Structures are given as structure tokens and as C-alpha cells.
PDB file of C-alpha atoms in Angstrom:
ATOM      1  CA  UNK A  36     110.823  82.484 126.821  1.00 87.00           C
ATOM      2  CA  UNK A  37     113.439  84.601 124.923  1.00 92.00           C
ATOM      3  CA  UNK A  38     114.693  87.766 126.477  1.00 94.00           C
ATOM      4  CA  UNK A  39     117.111  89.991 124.765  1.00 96.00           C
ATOM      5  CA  UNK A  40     119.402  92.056 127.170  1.00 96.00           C
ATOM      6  CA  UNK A  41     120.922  95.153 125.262  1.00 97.00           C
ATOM      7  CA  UNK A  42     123.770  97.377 127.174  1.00 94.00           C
ATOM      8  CA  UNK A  43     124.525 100.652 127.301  1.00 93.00           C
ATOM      9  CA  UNK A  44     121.041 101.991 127.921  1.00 94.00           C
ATOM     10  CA  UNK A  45     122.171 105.232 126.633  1.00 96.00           C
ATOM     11  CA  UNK A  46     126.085 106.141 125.267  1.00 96.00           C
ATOM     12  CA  UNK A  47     127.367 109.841 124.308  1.00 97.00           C
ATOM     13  CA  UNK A  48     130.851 109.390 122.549  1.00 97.00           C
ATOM     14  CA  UNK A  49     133.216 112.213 120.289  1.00 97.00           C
ATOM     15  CA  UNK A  50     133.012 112.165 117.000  1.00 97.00           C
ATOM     16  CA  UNK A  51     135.458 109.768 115.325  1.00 97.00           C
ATOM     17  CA  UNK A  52     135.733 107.272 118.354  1.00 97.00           C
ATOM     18  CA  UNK A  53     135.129 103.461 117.362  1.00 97.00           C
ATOM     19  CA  UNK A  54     132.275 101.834 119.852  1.00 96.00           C
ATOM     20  CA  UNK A  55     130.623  98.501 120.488  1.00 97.00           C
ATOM     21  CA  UNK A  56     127.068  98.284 121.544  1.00 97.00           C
ATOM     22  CA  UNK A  57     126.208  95.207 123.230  1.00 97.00           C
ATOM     23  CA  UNK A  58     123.079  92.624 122.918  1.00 98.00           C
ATOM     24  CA  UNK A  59     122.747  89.373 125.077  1.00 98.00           C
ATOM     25  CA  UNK A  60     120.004  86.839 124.409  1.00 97.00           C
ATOM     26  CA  UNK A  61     118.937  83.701 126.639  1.00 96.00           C
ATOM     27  CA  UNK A  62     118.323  81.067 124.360  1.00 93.00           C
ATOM     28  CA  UNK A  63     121.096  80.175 122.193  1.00 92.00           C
ATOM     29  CA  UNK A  64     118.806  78.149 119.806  1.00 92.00           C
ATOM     30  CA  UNK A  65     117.958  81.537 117.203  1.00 93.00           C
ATOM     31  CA  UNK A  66     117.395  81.754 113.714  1.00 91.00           C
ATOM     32  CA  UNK A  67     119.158  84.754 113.032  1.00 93.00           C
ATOM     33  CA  UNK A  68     120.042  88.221 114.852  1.00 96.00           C
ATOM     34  CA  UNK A  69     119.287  91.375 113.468  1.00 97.00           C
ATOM     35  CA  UNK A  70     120.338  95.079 113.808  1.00 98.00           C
ATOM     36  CA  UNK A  71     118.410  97.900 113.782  1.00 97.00           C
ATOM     37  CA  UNK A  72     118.412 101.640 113.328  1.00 97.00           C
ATOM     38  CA  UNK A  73     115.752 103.544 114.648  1.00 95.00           C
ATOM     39  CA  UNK A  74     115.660 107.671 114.011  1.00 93.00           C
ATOM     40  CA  UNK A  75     113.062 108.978 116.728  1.00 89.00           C
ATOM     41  CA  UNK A  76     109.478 108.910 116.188  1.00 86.00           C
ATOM     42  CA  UNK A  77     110.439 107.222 112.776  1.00 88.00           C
ATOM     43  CA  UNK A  78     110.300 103.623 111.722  1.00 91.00           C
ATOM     44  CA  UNK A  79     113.603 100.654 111.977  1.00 93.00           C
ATOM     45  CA  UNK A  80     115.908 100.342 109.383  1.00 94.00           C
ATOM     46  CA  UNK A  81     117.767  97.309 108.925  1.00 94.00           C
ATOM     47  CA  UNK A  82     121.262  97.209 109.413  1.00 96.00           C
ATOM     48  CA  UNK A  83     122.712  93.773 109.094  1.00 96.00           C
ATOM     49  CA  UNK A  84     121.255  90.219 109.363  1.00 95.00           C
ATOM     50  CA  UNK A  85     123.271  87.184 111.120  1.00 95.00           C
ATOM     51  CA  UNK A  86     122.348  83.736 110.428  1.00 93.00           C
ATOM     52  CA  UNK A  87     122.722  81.509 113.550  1.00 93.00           C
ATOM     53  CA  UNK A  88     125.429  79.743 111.108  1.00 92.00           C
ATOM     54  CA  UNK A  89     127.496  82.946 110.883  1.00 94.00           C
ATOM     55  CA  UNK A  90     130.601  84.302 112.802  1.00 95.00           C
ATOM     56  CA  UNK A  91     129.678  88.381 111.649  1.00 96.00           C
ATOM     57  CA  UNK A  92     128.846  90.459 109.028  1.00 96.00           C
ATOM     58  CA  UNK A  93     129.750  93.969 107.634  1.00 97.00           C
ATOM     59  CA  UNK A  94     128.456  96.678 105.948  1.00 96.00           C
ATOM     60  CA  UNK A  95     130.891  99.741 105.629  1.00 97.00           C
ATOM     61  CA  UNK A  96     131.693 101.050 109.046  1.00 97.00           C
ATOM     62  CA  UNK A  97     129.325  98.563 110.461  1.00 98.00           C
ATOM     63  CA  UNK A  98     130.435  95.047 111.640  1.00 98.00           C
ATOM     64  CA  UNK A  99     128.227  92.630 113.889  1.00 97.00           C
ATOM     65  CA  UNK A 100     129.183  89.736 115.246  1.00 97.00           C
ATOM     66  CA  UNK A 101     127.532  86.611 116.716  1.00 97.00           C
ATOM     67  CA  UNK A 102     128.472  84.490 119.554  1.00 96.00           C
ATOM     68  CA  UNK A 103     125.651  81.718 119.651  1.00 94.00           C
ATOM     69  CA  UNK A 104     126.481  80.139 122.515  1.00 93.00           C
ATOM     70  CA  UNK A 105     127.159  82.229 124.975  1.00 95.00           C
ATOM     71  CA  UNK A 106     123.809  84.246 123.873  1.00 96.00           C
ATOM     72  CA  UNK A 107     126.270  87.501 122.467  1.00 97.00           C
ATOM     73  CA  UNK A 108     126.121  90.140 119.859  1.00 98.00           C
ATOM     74  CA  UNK A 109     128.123  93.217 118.989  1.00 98.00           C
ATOM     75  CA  UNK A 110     127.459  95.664 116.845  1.00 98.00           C
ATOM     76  CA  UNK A 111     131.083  97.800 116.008  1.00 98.00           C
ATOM     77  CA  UNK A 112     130.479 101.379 114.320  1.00 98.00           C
ATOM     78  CA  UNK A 113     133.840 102.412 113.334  1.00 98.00           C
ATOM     79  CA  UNK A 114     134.766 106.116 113.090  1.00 97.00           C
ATOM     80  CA  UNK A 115     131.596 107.847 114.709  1.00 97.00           C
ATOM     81  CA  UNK A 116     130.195 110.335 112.716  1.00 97.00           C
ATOM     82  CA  UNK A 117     127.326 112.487 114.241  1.00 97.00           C
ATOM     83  CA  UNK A 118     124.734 111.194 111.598  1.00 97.00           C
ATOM     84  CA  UNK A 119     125.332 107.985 113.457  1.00 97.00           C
ATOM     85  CA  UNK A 120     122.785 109.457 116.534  1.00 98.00           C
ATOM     86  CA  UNK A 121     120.043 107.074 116.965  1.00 97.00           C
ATOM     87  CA  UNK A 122     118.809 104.523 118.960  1.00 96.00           C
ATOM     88  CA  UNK A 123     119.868 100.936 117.950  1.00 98.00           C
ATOM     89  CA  UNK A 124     117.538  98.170 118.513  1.00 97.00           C
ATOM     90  CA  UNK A 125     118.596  93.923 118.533  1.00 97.00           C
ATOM     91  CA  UNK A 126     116.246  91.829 117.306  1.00 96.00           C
ATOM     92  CA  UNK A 127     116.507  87.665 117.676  1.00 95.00           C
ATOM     93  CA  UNK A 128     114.448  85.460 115.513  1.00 92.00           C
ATOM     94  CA  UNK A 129     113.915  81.834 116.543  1.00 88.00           C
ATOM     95  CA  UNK A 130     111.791  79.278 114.245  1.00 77.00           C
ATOM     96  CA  UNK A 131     108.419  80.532 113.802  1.00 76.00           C
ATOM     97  CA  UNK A 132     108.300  82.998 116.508  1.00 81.00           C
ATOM     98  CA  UNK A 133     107.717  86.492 116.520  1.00 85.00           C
ATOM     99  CA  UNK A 134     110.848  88.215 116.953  1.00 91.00           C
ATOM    100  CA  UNK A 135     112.107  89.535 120.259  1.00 93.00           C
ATOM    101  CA  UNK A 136     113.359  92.812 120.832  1.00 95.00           C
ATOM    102  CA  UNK A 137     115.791  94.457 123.182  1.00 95.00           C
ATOM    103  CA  UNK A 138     114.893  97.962 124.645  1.00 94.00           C
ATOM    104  CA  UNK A 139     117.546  99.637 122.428  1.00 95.00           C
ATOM    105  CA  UNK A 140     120.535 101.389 122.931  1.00 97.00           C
ATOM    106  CA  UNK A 141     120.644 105.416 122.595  1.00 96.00           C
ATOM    107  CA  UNK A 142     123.724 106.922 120.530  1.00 98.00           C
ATOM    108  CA  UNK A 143     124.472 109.919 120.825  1.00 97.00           C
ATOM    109  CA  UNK A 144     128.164 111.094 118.490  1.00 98.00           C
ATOM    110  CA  UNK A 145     129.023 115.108 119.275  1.00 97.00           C
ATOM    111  CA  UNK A 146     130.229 116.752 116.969  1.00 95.00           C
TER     112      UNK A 146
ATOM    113  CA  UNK B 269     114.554  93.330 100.455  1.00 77.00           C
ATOM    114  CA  UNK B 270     111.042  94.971 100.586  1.00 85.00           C
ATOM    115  CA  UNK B 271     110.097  98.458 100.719  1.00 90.00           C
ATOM    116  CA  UNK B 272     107.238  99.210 103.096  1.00 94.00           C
ATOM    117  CA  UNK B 273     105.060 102.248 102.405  1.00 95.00           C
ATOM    118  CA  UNK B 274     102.757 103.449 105.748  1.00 96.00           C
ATOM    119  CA  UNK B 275     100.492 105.601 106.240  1.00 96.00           C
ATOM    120  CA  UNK B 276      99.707 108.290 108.045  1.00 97.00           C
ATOM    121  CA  UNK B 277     103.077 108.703 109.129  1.00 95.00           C
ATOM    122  CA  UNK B 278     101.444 110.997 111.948  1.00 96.00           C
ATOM    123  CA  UNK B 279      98.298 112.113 113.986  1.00 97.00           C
ATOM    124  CA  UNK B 280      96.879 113.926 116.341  1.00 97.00           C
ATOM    125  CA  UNK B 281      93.059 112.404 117.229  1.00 97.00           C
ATOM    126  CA  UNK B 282      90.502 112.878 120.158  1.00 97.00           C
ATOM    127  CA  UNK B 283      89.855 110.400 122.539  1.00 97.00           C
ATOM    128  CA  UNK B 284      86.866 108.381 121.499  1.00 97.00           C
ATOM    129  CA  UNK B 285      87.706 107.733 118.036  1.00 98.00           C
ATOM    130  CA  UNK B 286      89.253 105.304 115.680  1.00 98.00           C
ATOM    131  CA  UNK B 287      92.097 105.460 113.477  1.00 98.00           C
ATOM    132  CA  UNK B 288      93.279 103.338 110.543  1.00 98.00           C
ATOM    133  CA  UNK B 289      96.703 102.816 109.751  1.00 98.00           C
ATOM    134  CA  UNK B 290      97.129 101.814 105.807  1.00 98.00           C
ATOM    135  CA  UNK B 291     100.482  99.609 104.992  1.00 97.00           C
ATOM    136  CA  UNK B 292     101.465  98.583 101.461  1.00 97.00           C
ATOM    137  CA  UNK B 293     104.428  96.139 100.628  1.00 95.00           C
ATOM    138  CA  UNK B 294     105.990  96.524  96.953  1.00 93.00           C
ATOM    139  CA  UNK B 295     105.871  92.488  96.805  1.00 90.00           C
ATOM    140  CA  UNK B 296     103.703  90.103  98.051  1.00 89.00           C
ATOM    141  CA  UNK B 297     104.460  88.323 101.012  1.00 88.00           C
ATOM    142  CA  UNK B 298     102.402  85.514 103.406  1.00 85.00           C
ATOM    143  CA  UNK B 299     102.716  87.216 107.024  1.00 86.00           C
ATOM    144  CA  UNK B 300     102.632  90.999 107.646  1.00 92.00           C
ATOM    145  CA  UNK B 301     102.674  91.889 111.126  1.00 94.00           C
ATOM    146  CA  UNK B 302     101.917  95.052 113.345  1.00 97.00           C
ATOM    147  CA  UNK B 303     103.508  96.518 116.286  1.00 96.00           C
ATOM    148  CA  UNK B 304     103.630  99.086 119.208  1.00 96.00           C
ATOM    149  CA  UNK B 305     106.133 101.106 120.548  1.00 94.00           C
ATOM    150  CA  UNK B 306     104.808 103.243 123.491  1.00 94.00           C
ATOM    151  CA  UNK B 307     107.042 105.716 124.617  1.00 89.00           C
ATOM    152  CA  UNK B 308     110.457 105.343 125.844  1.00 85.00           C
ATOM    153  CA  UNK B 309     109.752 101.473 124.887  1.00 88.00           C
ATOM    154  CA  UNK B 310     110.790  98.529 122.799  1.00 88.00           C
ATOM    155  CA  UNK B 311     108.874  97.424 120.108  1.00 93.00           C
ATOM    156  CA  UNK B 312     105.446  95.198 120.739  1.00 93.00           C
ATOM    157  CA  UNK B 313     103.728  92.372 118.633  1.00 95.00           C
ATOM    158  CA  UNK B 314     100.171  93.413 118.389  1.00 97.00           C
ATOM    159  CA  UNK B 315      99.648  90.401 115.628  1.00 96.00           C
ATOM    160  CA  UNK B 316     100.275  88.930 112.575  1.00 94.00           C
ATOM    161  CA  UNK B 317      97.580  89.459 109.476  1.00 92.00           C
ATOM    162  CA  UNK B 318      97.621  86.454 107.029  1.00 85.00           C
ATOM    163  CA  UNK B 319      95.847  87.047 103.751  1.00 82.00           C
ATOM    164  CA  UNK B 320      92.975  85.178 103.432  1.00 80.00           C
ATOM    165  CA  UNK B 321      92.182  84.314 107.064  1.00 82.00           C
ATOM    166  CA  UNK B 322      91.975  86.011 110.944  1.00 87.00           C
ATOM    167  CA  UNK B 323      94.521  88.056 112.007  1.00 93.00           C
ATOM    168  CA  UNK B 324      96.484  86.473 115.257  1.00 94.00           C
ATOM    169  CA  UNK B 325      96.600  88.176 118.270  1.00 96.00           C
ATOM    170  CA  UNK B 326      99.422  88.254 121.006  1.00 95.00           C
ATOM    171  CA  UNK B 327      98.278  88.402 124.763  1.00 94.00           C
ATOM    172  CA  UNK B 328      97.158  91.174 126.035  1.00 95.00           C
ATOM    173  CA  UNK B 329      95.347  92.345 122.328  1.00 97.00           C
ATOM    174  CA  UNK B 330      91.964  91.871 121.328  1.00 96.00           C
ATOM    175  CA  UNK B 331      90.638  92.136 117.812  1.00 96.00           C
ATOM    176  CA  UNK B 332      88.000  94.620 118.876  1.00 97.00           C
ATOM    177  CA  UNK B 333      90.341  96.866 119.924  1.00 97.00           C
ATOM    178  CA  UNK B 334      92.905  96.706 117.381  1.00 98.00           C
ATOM    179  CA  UNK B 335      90.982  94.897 113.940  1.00 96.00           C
ATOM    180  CA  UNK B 336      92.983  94.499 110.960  1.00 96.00           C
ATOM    181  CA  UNK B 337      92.369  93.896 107.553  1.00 94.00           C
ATOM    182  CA  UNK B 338      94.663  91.583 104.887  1.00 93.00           C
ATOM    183  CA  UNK B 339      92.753  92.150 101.907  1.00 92.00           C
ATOM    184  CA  UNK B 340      95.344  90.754  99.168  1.00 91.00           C
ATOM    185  CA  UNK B 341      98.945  89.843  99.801  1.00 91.00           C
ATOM    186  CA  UNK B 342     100.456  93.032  99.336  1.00 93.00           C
ATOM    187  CA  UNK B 343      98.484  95.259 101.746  1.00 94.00           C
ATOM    188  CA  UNK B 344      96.843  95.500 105.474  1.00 96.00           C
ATOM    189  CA  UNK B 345      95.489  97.796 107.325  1.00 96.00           C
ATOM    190  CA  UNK B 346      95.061  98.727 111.768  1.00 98.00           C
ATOM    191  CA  UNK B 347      92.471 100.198 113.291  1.00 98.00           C
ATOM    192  CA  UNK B 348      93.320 101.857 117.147  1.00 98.00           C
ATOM    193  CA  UNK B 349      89.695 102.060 117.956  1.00 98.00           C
ATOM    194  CA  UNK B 350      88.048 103.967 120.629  1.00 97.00           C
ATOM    195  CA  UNK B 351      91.272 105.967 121.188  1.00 97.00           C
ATOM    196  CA  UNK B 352      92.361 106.358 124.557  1.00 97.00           C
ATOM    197  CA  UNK B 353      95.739 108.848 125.924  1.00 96.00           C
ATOM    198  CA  UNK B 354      97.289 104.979 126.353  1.00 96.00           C
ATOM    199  CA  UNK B 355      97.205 104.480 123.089  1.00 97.00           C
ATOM    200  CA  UNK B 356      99.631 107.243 122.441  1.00 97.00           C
ATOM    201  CA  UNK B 357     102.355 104.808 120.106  1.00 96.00           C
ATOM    202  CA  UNK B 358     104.236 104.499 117.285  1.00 95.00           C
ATOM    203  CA  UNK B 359     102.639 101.686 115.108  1.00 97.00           C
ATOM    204  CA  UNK B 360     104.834  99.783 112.965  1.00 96.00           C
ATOM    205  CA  UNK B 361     104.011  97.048 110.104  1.00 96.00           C
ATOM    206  CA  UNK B 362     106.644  95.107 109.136  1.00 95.00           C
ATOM    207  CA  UNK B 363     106.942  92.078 106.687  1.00 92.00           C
ATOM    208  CA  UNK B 364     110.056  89.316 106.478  1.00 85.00           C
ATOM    209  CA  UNK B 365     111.348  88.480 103.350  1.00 76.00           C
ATOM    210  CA  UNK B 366     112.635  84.783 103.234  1.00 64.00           C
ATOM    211  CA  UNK B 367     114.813  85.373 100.368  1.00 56.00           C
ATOM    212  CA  UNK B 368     118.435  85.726 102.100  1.00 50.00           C
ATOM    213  CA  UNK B 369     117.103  84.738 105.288  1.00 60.00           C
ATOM    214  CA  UNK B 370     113.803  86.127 106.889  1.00 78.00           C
ATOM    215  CA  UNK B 371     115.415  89.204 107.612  1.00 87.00           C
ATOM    216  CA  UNK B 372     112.559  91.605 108.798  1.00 91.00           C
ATOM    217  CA  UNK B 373     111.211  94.931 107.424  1.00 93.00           C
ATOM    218  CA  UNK B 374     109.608  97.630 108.832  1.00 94.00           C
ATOM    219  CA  UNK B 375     107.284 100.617 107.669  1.00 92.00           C
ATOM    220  CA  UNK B 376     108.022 104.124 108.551  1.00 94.00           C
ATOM    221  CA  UNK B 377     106.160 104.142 111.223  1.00 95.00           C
ATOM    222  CA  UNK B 378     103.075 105.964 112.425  1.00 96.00           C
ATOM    223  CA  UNK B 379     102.924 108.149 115.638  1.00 95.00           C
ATOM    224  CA  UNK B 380     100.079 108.722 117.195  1.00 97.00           C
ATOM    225  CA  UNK B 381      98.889 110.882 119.863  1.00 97.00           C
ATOM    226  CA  UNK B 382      95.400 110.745 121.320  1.00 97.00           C
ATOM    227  CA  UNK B 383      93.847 114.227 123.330  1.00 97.00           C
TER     228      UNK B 383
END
């Protein structure tokens, strides 16, 4: 059964710093990864979508990146701003499953 | 991509009733599915509504509790019946579009809270 493992729990980082948020899954055989940001009490928007055949992908200050085998994601978020504040969710995909969420990671950029 | 519309995006409803969530996709698509996120938690698959035919239900859901409707391809709708405080959630629907990969989709959410 797929687990997806996402660390920190909770981060509180300056405005401006560069961070990595961290996303660990147990079975390597996925169908894609996906990022999401989650505004509270609101719905998930989708940030970017890995195929298990990609390396990473960007979008602006965002850049993921996909480690297949040893069961790894990163999400980058360059130059923190304080709009950035949200909780960012992992999501793995494999075949016709459902897809399997971590528990999220809470941002918090001061200002 | 797809742009989910859901609604109510909010309410506030006494224990003992029922409550249905409305969820309309701006393309058609085979599988919608519904979630729950209690508080402080990750997301949950209640089940996945295919148009034309029963809903399927993850453990631990039953459709009594939780029926849905997939009238056409391009809509569904949850009921949270016989509300209890537990059922105190966001509810999500979300559809994946294969074009570009199955990457998923998600409504705006509903949050409830049953007194």
C-alpha cells in the first residue's frame, strides 16, 4: 500500500529565503507526482505535475523534482514571498488508483 | 486543465440533517471523485461517481451515508446525511484530466460545520 511521507510538518522562513519542502513515497512504481497548494479552509490548486518519466519541472519560482527510485520529491520555491503562506500537499498517482496524499507541509514566509 | 465550480463553498447545519454538495466541471470527463479533509488532516477518498452507473465507495464509506449522484458527465452531486459534529470537513470534488497526463483537479472546496 502506498504511503506518502511529507517533511517539515510545519516551516516559518523570512521573506526572500529559497526553501525545499520534502515528499517521500514507498513504492517507486507511480504514475506521476503532483504538487499542491492549499489556502485554508479553501480547495487545492495544482502546482506542477511530474510524469514518472521526468527528472523536474518548473513553473516560475517553482521547481519540483522527481527521484523515482529512491521514492523522493522536492518542491524548491525560490525567493519567498509572504503570498507564498499555505499549506502544500504531495500527491502520487499509480495506475488506476486513487491518489495518495501526504499530510501537507505548513508555510509560513514573514514578512 | 478543467475548472471545477462547487457549491456551497460553506455551511453551518444542525445535527440531524442532510446536506448536498453540487459540483460542476466545464468539460466532460468519465470519473469525478469526492473527498474529506477533517481537520488538521490530509485529504480522504470518499468515492468515485461514474456517469451512468453506482458510485464506488472506499472502506470505511457507505452509500447511505454519503449518496451521490452522476447525472450527466459534467456534474455530481454529495449528500452528508444525518449530520453528525464528526462530520465537520472540508469536501472536495475533483476530476483528472488525461490530456497532458491525468493531472488532478480539485473544486473549491466546501466546509462544513455541523451544531
Amino acid at each position: 500500500k502506498q504511503e506518502v511521507t511529507q517533511i517539515p510538518a510545519a516551516l516559518s522562513v523570512p521573506e526572500g529565503e529559497n526553501l525545499v519542502l520534502n515528499c517521500s513515497f514507498t513504492d517507486s512504481a507511480i504514475y506521476n507526482l503532483q504538487w499542491f497548494r492549499q489556502d485554508p479552509g479553501k480547495g487545492l490548486t495544482s502546482l506542477l505535475l511530474i510524469q514518472s518519466s521526468q527528472r523536474e519541472q518548473t513553473s516560475g519560482r517553482l521547481n519540483a523534482s522527481l527521484d523515482k527510485s529512491s521514492g523522493r520529491s522536492t518542491l524548491y520555491i525560490a525567493a519567498s514571498q509572504p503570498g507564498d503562506s499555505a499549506t502544500y500537499l504531495c500527491a502520487v498517482k499509480s495506475g488506476n488508483t486513487p491518489l495518495v496524499f501526504g499530510k501537507g507541509t505548513r508555510l509560513s514566509v514573514i514578512a | 486543465s478543467a475548472v471545477i465550480s462547487q457549491k456551497p463553498s460553506r455551511d453551518i447545519c444542525q445535527r440531524g440533517t442532510s446536506l448536498t454538495i453540487q459540483c460542476q466541471v466545464d468539460s466532460q470527463v468519465t470519473m469525478m471523485f469526492w473527498y474529506r479533509q477533517q481537520p488538521g488532516q490530509s485529504l480522504t477518498l470518499i468515492a468515485t461517481a461514474n456517469q451512468g452507473s453506482e458510485a464506488t465507495y472506499e472502506s470505511g464509506f457507505v452509500i447511505d451515508k454519503f449518496p451521490i449522484s452522476r447525472p450527466n458527465l459534467t456534474f455530481s452531486t454529495l449528500t452528508v446525511s444525518n449530520m453528525s459534529p464528526e462530520d465537520s470537513s472540508i469536501y472536495l470534488c475533483s476530476v483528472e484530466s488525461l490530456g497532458g497526463g491525468t493531472e488532478a483537479f480539485f473544486g473549491q472546496g466546501t466546509r462544513l460545520t455541523v451544531v
